[in-house]
Short mmCIF file of C-alpha atoms in Angstrom, two decimals:
data_model
loop_
_atom_site.label_atom_id
_atom_site.label_comp_id
_atom_site.label_asym_id
_atom_site.label_seq_id
_atom_site.Cartn_x
_atom_site.Cartn_y
_atom_site.Cartn_z
CA UNK A 552 -4.74 23.02 -10.38
CA UNK A 553 -3.63 19.90 -8.52
CA UNK A 554 -0.66 19.86 -6.15
CA UNK A 555 2.85 19.92 -7.60
CA UNK A 556 4.87 16.75 -6.90
CA UNK A 557 8.64 16.26 -7.06
CA UNK A 558 9.82 12.99 -8.59
CA UNK A 559 13.48 12.39 -7.90
CA UNK A 560 15.07 10.05 -10.42
CA UNK A 561 14.43 9.80 -14.16
CA UNK A 562 15.10 6.15 -14.80
CA UNK A 563 12.33 4.10 -16.37
CA UNK A 564 10.30 3.71 -13.15
CA UNK A 565 10.70 7.34 -12.06
CA UNK A 566 9.70 8.56 -15.51
CA UNK A 567 6.65 6.28 -15.60
CA UNK A 568 5.46 7.44 -12.17
CA UNK A 569 6.04 11.08 -13.14
CA UNK A 570 3.97 10.55 -16.28
CA UNK A 571 1.21 8.78 -14.31
CA UNK A 572 0.96 11.74 -11.92
CA UNK A 573 1.06 14.25 -14.77
CA UNK A 574 -1.74 12.46 -16.61
CA UNK A 575 -3.79 12.76 -13.42
CA UNK A 576 -3.38 16.54 -13.62
CA UNK A 577 -0.43 17.10 -11.26
CA UNK A 578 2.42 19.40 -12.30
CA UNK A 579 5.53 17.25 -11.83
CA UNK A 580 9.07 18.44 -11.16
CA UNK A 581 11.28 15.61 -12.41
CA UNK A 582 14.86 15.58 -11.13
CA UNK A 583 17.21 14.22 -13.79
CA UNK A 584 20.81 13.51 -12.80
CA UNK A 585 22.17 14.17 -16.31
CA UNK A 586 21.70 17.77 -17.50
CA UNK A 587 21.82 16.72 -21.16
CA UNK A 588 19.02 14.21 -20.58
CA UNK A 589 16.95 16.83 -18.75
CA UNK A 590 17.34 19.14 -21.72
CA UNK A 591 16.42 16.40 -24.17
CA UNK A 592 13.25 15.55 -22.23
CA UNK A 593 12.26 19.24 -22.22
CA UNK A 594 12.80 19.55 -25.96
CA UNK A 595 11.47 16.21 -27.24
CA UNK A 596 9.05 15.06 -24.47
CA UNK A 597 10.71 11.63 -24.57
CA UNK A 598 13.18 9.96 -22.21
CA UNK A 599 15.04 8.18 -24.97
CA UNK A 600 17.60 6.64 -22.61
CA UNK A 601 15.28 4.84 -20.17
CA UNK A 602 11.76 4.91 -21.68
CA UNK A 603 12.19 5.62 -25.38
CA UNK A 604 8.73 4.70 -26.69
CA UNK A 605 6.54 6.62 -24.23
CA UNK A 606 5.56 10.26 -24.96
CA UNK A 607 5.71 12.38 -21.80
CA UNK A 608 3.15 14.86 -20.56
CA UNK A 609 3.75 18.58 -20.94
CA UNK A 610 3.06 18.84 -17.19
CA UNK A 611 6.46 17.23 -16.49
CA UNK A 612 9.16 19.83 -15.86
CA UNK A 613 12.61 18.16 -15.95
CA UNK A 614 15.58 19.73 -14.16
CA UNK A 615 19.00 18.71 -12.87
CA UNK A 616 18.79 21.30 -10.07
CA UNK A 617 17.72 20.05 -6.63
CA UNK A 618 16.53 23.49 -5.55
CA UNK A 619 14.52 24.05 -8.72
CA UNK A 620 12.96 20.57 -8.52
CA UNK A 621 11.92 21.02 -4.88
CA UNK A 622 10.45 24.51 -5.25
CA UNK A 623 6.74 24.57 -4.43
CA UNK A 624 6.55 20.85 -3.59
CA UNK A 625 5.29 19.16 -0.43
CA UNK A 626 5.40 15.57 -1.75
CA UNK A 627 8.74 14.04 -2.76
CA UNK A 628 8.84 10.71 -4.58
CA UNK A 629 12.33 9.14 -4.51
CA UNK A 630 12.92 6.71 -7.38
CA UNK A 631 16.70 6.44 -7.24
CA UNK A 632 18.87 3.30 -7.21
CA UNK A 633 19.20 2.23 -3.58
CA UNK A 634 22.99 2.64 -3.51
CA UNK A 635 22.73 6.38 -4.25
CA UNK A 636 19.53 7.10 -2.29
CA UNK A 637 21.39 8.41 0.77
CA UNK A 638 23.59 10.74 -1.29
CA UNK A 639 20.66 12.12 -3.29
CA UNK A 640 18.50 12.58 -0.18
CA UNK A 641 21.28 14.54 1.49
CA UNK A 642 21.52 16.80 -1.57
CA UNK A 643 17.78 17.48 -1.34
CA UNK A 644 17.70 17.88 2.44
CA UNK A 645 18.05 21.71 2.47
CA UNK A 646 15.03 22.02 0.17
CA UNK A 647 12.62 19.59 1.86
CA UNK A 648 10.64 21.18 4.69
CA UNK A 649 9.60 19.48 7.92
CA UNK A 650 5.97 19.09 6.85
CA UNK A 651 6.81 17.30 3.60
CA UNK A 652 5.75 13.77 2.72
CA UNK A 653 8.48 11.48 1.37
CA UNK A 654 7.51 8.43 -0.68
CA UNK A 655 10.16 5.95 -1.81
CA UNK A 656 9.86 3.64 -4.80
CA UNK A 657 13.45 2.38 -4.50
CA UNK A 658 14.24 -1.28 -3.75
CA UNK A 659 17.46 -2.46 -2.19
CA UNK A 660 19.73 -2.61 0.85
CA UNK A 661 22.79 -0.43 1.37
CA UNK A 662 25.99 -2.50 1.28
CA UNK A 663 28.10 -0.87 3.98
CA UNK A 664 25.33 -0.26 6.56
CA UNK A 665 22.90 -3.08 5.66
CA UNK A 666 20.08 -0.54 5.94
CA UNK A 667 16.90 -0.72 3.91
CA UNK A 668 15.65 2.43 2.19
CA UNK A 669 13.12 2.80 5.02
CA UNK A 670 16.08 3.19 7.37
CA UNK A 671 18.25 5.30 5.06
CA UNK A 672 15.74 8.04 4.21
CA UNK A 673 14.65 8.86 7.80
CA UNK A 674 18.32 9.08 8.73
CA UNK A 675 19.27 11.31 5.79
CA UNK A 676 16.11 13.44 6.23
CA UNK A 677 15.98 13.33 10.04
CA UNK A 678 13.94 16.55 10.29
CA UNK A 679 10.93 14.80 8.69
CA UNK A 680 8.59 12.97 11.13
CA UNK A 681 8.71 9.16 10.79
CA UNK A 682 5.01 9.08 9.96
CA UNK A 683 5.59 11.23 6.87
CA UNK A 684 7.55 8.50 5.07
CA UNK A 685 5.94 5.82 2.90
CA UNK A 686 7.31 3.04 0.68
CA UNK A 687 5.99 1.69 -2.63
CA UNK A 688 6.81 -1.86 -3.70
CA UNK A 689 5.27 -4.91 -5.26
CA UNK A 690 5.12 -6.48 -8.71
CA UNK A 691 5.45 -3.90 -11.45
CA UNK A 692 7.44 -3.53 -14.64
CA UNK A 693 7.82 0.10 -15.65
CA UNK A 694 7.11 -0.67 -19.30
CA UNK A 695 3.78 -2.34 -18.52
CA UNK A 696 2.63 0.53 -16.29
CA UNK A 697 3.67 2.94 -19.06
CA UNK A 698 1.38 0.98 -21.40
CA UNK A 699 -1.40 1.24 -18.78
CA UNK A 700 -1.67 -2.52 -18.34
CA UNK A 701 -3.42 -3.63 -15.12
CA UNK A 702 -0.98 -3.59 -12.19
CA UNK A 703 -1.42 -4.00 -8.42
CA UNK A 704 1.25 -2.97 -5.90
CA UNK A 705 1.67 -2.44 -2.17
CA UNK A 706 2.43 0.73 -0.24
CA UNK A 707 3.68 0.69 3.36
CA UNK A 708 3.74 3.45 5.94
CA UNK A 709 3.73 3.96 9.68
CA UNK A 710 0.92 6.50 9.41
CA UNK A 711 -2.30 5.18 7.90
CA UNK A 712 -3.36 8.71 6.96
CA UNK A 713 -0.16 9.31 4.98
CA UNK A 714 -0.38 5.86 3.36
CA UNK A 715 -3.96 6.57 2.30
CA UNK A 716 -2.96 9.97 0.92
CA UNK A 717 -0.21 8.37 -1.20
CA UNK A 718 -2.61 5.62 -2.26
CA UNK A 719 -5.03 8.24 -3.57
CA UNK A 720 -2.21 10.25 -5.16
CA UNK A 721 -0.96 7.37 -7.32
CA UNK A 722 -4.11 5.30 -7.91
CA UNK A 723 -5.26 5.05 -11.52
CA UNK A 724 -7.75 2.81 -13.35
CA UNK A 725 -4.82 0.57 -14.35
CA UNK A 726 -2.72 1.04 -11.18
CA UNK A 727 -4.23 -0.39 -7.99
CA UNK A 728 -2.53 0.14 -4.61
CA UNK A 729 -2.98 -1.81 -1.39
CA UNK A 730 -1.68 -0.28 1.85
CA UNK A 731 -0.03 -1.97 4.84
CA UNK A 732 1.72 -0.90 8.06
CA UNK A 733 4.47 -3.53 7.59
CA UNK A 734 7.26 -1.28 6.33
CA UNK A 735 10.07 -3.77 6.95
CA UNK A 736 8.21 -6.62 5.25
CA UNK A 737 7.49 -4.57 2.13
CA UNK A 738 11.08 -3.32 1.99
CA UNK A 739 12.66 -6.76 2.41
CA UNK A 740 10.29 -8.34 -0.09
CA UNK A 741 11.28 -5.75 -2.69
CA UNK A 742 14.97 -6.36 -2.05
CA UNK A 743 15.28 -10.12 -1.59
CA UNK A 744 13.18 -10.93 -4.67
CA UNK A 745 15.94 -9.44 -6.84
CA UNK A 746 18.44 -11.95 -5.46
CA UNK A 747 16.04 -14.79 -6.23
CA UNK A 748 15.45 -13.42 -9.73
CA UNK A 749 19.19 -13.71 -10.42
CA UNK A 750 19.04 -17.31 -9.17
CA UNK A 751 16.05 -18.09 -11.39
CA UNK A 752 17.80 -16.50 -14.36
CA UNK A 753 20.90 -18.62 -13.77
CA UNK A 754 18.74 -21.75 -13.66
CA UNK A 755 16.99 -20.78 -16.89
CA UNK A 756 20.30 -19.91 -18.54
CA UNK A 757 21.61 -23.36 -17.66
CA UNK A 758 18.50 -24.89 -19.25
CA UNK A 759 17.23 -26.51 -16.06
CA UNK A 760 13.55 -26.08 -16.90
CA UNK A 761 10.33 -25.13 -15.17
CA UNK A 762 10.62 -27.59 -12.30
CA UNK A 763 13.86 -26.01 -11.12
CA UNK A 764 12.44 -22.52 -11.48
CA UNK A 765 9.37 -23.43 -9.41
CA UNK A 766 11.60 -24.87 -6.69
CA UNK A 767 13.76 -21.74 -6.61
CA UNK A 768 10.75 -19.45 -6.33
CA UNK A 769 9.19 -21.52 -3.56
CA UNK A 770 12.34 -21.97 -1.53
CA UNK A 771 13.28 -18.35 -2.24
CA UNK A 772 10.00 -17.32 -0.64
CA UNK A 773 10.98 -19.36 2.41
CA UNK A 774 14.33 -17.54 2.62
CA UNK A 775 12.63 -14.17 2.27
CA UNK A 776 10.16 -15.02 5.03
CA UNK A 777 12.87 -16.34 7.37
CA UNK A 778 14.94 -13.19 7.10
CA UNK A 779 11.90 -10.94 7.34
CA UNK A 780 10.61 -12.66 10.45
CA UNK A 781 14.05 -12.36 12.08
CA UNK A 782 13.99 -8.63 11.34
CA UNK A 783 10.51 -8.01 12.72
CA UNK A 784 8.34 -8.26 9.60
CA UNK A 785 5.04 -10.11 9.41
CA UNK A 786 5.29 -13.50 7.64
CA UNK A 787 1.93 -12.78 5.97
CA UNK A 788 3.43 -9.82 4.08
CA UNK A 789 5.56 -12.25 2.09
CA UNK A 790 2.45 -14.08 0.91
CA UNK A 791 1.18 -10.84 -0.67
CA UNK A 792 2.12 -8.48 -3.48
CA UNK A 793 5.41 -7.27 -2.00
CA UNK A 794 6.59 -10.85 -1.41
CA UNK A 795 5.19 -13.66 -3.52
CA UNK A 796 3.79 -11.29 -6.15
CA UNK A 797 7.06 -9.49 -6.82
CA UNK A 798 9.00 -12.76 -6.56
CA UNK A 799 6.93 -14.46 -9.27
CA UNK A 800 7.15 -11.40 -11.53
CA UNK A 801 10.90 -10.91 -11.35
CA UNK A 802 11.74 -14.62 -11.49
CA UNK A 803 9.64 -15.31 -14.59
CA UNK A 804 9.24 -12.06 -16.53
CA UNK A 805 11.43 -11.39 -19.55
CA UNK A 806 11.45 -7.67 -18.62
CA UNK A 807 13.27 -8.40 -15.34
CA UNK A 808 16.79 -6.93 -15.39
CA UNK A 809 17.86 -9.19 -12.52
CA UNK A 810 16.60 -12.35 -14.19
CA UNK A 811 18.41 -11.22 -17.36
CA UNK A 812 21.70 -10.86 -15.47
CA UNK A 813 21.24 -14.36 -14.04
CA UNK A 814 20.33 -15.82 -17.43
CA UNK A 815 23.50 -14.43 -18.99
CA UNK A 816 25.59 -15.80 -16.10
CA UNK A 817 24.00 -19.19 -16.68
CA UNK A 818 24.90 -18.90 -20.37
CA UNK A 819 28.56 -18.45 -19.45
CA UNK A 820 29.13 -14.68 -19.49
CA UNK A 821 31.12 -13.10 -16.67
CA UNK A 822 29.55 -10.55 -14.34
CA UNK A 823 32.01 -7.91 -15.55
CA UNK A 824 31.02 -8.48 -19.18
CA UNK A 825 27.35 -8.15 -18.28
CA UNK A 826 27.67 -5.00 -16.17
CA UNK A 827 30.00 -3.29 -18.64
CA UNK A 828 27.25 -3.47 -21.27
CA UNK A 829 24.31 -2.41 -19.08
CA UNK A 830 23.28 1.20 -18.50
CA UNK A 831 20.31 0.35 -16.30
CA UNK A 832 20.84 -0.92 -12.76
CA UNK A 833 20.14 -4.53 -11.76
CA UNK A 834 19.61 -3.92 -8.04
CA UNK A 835 20.04 -7.59 -7.19
CA UNK A 836 23.78 -7.60 -7.85
CA UNK A 837 24.52 -5.22 -4.98
CA UNK A 838 21.60 -6.46 -2.90
CA UNK A 839 22.95 -10.01 -2.94
CA UNK A 840 25.95 -8.89 -0.90
CA UNK A 841 23.73 -7.06 1.59
CA UNK A 842 21.23 -9.91 1.99
CA UNK A 843 24.06 -12.40 2.41
CA UNK A 844 25.58 -10.24 5.15
CA UNK A 845 22.19 -9.75 6.83
CA UNK A 846 21.64 -13.50 6.91
CA UNK A 847 24.93 -13.86 8.77
CA UNK A 848 24.08 -11.03 11.16
CA UNK A 849 20.70 -12.55 12.04
CA UNK A 850 21.86 -16.19 11.86
CA UNK A 851 19.29 -17.02 9.19
CA UNK A 852 19.86 -19.93 6.81
CA UNK A 853 19.59 -18.69 3.18
CA UNK A 854 21.24 -21.30 0.92
CA UNK A 855 20.05 -19.84 -2.40
CA UNK A 856 21.29 -16.39 -1.44
CA UNK A 857 24.60 -17.92 -0.35
CA UNK A 858 25.11 -19.60 -3.71
CA UNK A 859 24.18 -16.49 -5.70
CA UNK A 860 26.70 -14.57 -3.56
CA UNK A 861 29.39 -17.18 -4.34
CA UNK A 862 28.69 -16.92 -8.08
CA UNK A 863 28.71 -13.11 -8.13
CA UNK A 864 31.55 -12.40 -5.72
CA UNK A 865 33.66 -15.53 -5.35
CA UNK A 866 33.76 -16.81 -8.92
CA UNK A 867 31.83 -20.01 -8.21
CA UNK A 868 30.60 -22.02 -11.18
CA UNK A 869 26.80 -21.75 -11.63
CA UNK A 870 26.58 -25.51 -12.32
CA UNK A 871 28.53 -26.37 -9.18
CA UNK A 872 26.43 -23.95 -7.11
CA UNK A 873 23.25 -25.74 -8.23
CA UNK A 874 24.87 -29.09 -7.44
CA UNK A 875 25.61 -27.87 -3.91
CA UNK A 876 22.00 -26.75 -3.45
CA UNK A 877 20.62 -30.08 -4.65
CA UNK A 878 23.00 -32.20 -2.54
CA UNK A 879 22.28 -30.55 0.82
CA UNK A 880 21.20 -32.85 3.66
CA UNK A 881 17.58 -34.08 3.45
CA UNK A 882 15.14 -32.17 5.64
CA UNK A 883 11.49 -31.40 6.27
CA UNK A 884 9.87 -28.70 4.14
CA UNK A 885 8.66 -26.81 7.24
CA UNK A 886 11.70 -27.30 9.43
CA UNK A 887 10.28 -26.14 12.76
CA UNK A 888 6.54 -26.73 12.74
CA UNK A 889 6.37 -28.29 16.21
CA UNK A 890 2.63 -28.43 15.73
CA UNK A 891 2.41 -24.66 15.31
CA UNK A 892 1.37 -24.97 11.67
CA UNK A 893 -1.68 -27.05 12.60
CA UNK A 894 -0.29 -30.33 11.18
CA UNK A 895 2.35 -32.50 12.85
CA UNK A 896 3.72 -36.02 12.59
CA UNK A 897 1.52 -38.64 14.27
CA UNK A 898 4.34 -41.05 14.95
#
């Protein structure tokens, strides 16, 4: 029998990854926050709250007990919303041994510390060696992976051996994984793209068309790369799956929760109205505050992020925010080439 894996978090993405592993022959301990949902999954083999149309493997053992979920597991896959990742990791800490491997599939930045998940988990689970952590990101909708549609994602880790082990663990004929050592780049790409998806949704909700959306995606990529470079990431990471790939997906796909939030804001709904009627988490709402604060900390210009922040947290009008973006001072597209990009002005 293959190795037992603990999947922590039974939202749509956690449930899909648990089912993927189970279909590959792994017994999976699935930690479910709600006891009634854990019981329902055991009895019906469906997660009717977060993934209602996908039958779940009998190899998935749901539980709301941390100790029971962790028993017999060496590999722990955290798929929790980023704002509760620290709390959940601390609950699991007594049951995760030093030799365990911890893989995160969460995307976001903690509001009060401005830490990425790759900084939160090693702090909460400080007895685990840094090389034993890895981080999954990149363009993927849970529903499409559940339907076994072709998907390619990125996985970052400081240890190539651990990254390769996790790559093998999760790889499937429909789920291709590329590995990279750029942990910070992969983490920031997965977080900042949610802010840009809200912006793209607002633009679409206002009826501004494809031209505006293309501009937001392109300039959003520039903002992502600026912040990432300031924080030590490789600019090339943002041209790959965790950057451009995830950005295109979440800014254009109808399955994107963050784009949906933005679209409804553009249509005139208030943020409170939207959030009051949503059970699933749109990470970009909280992440916008964190990315905005990080841009100030690192003195990085991020005008799209700034306007999304003003709409979400300062009551700014979406139409006026777009007007402010479009009326900024004229500038060069590559503001600081200085010949370093290989092309410069001749006169």
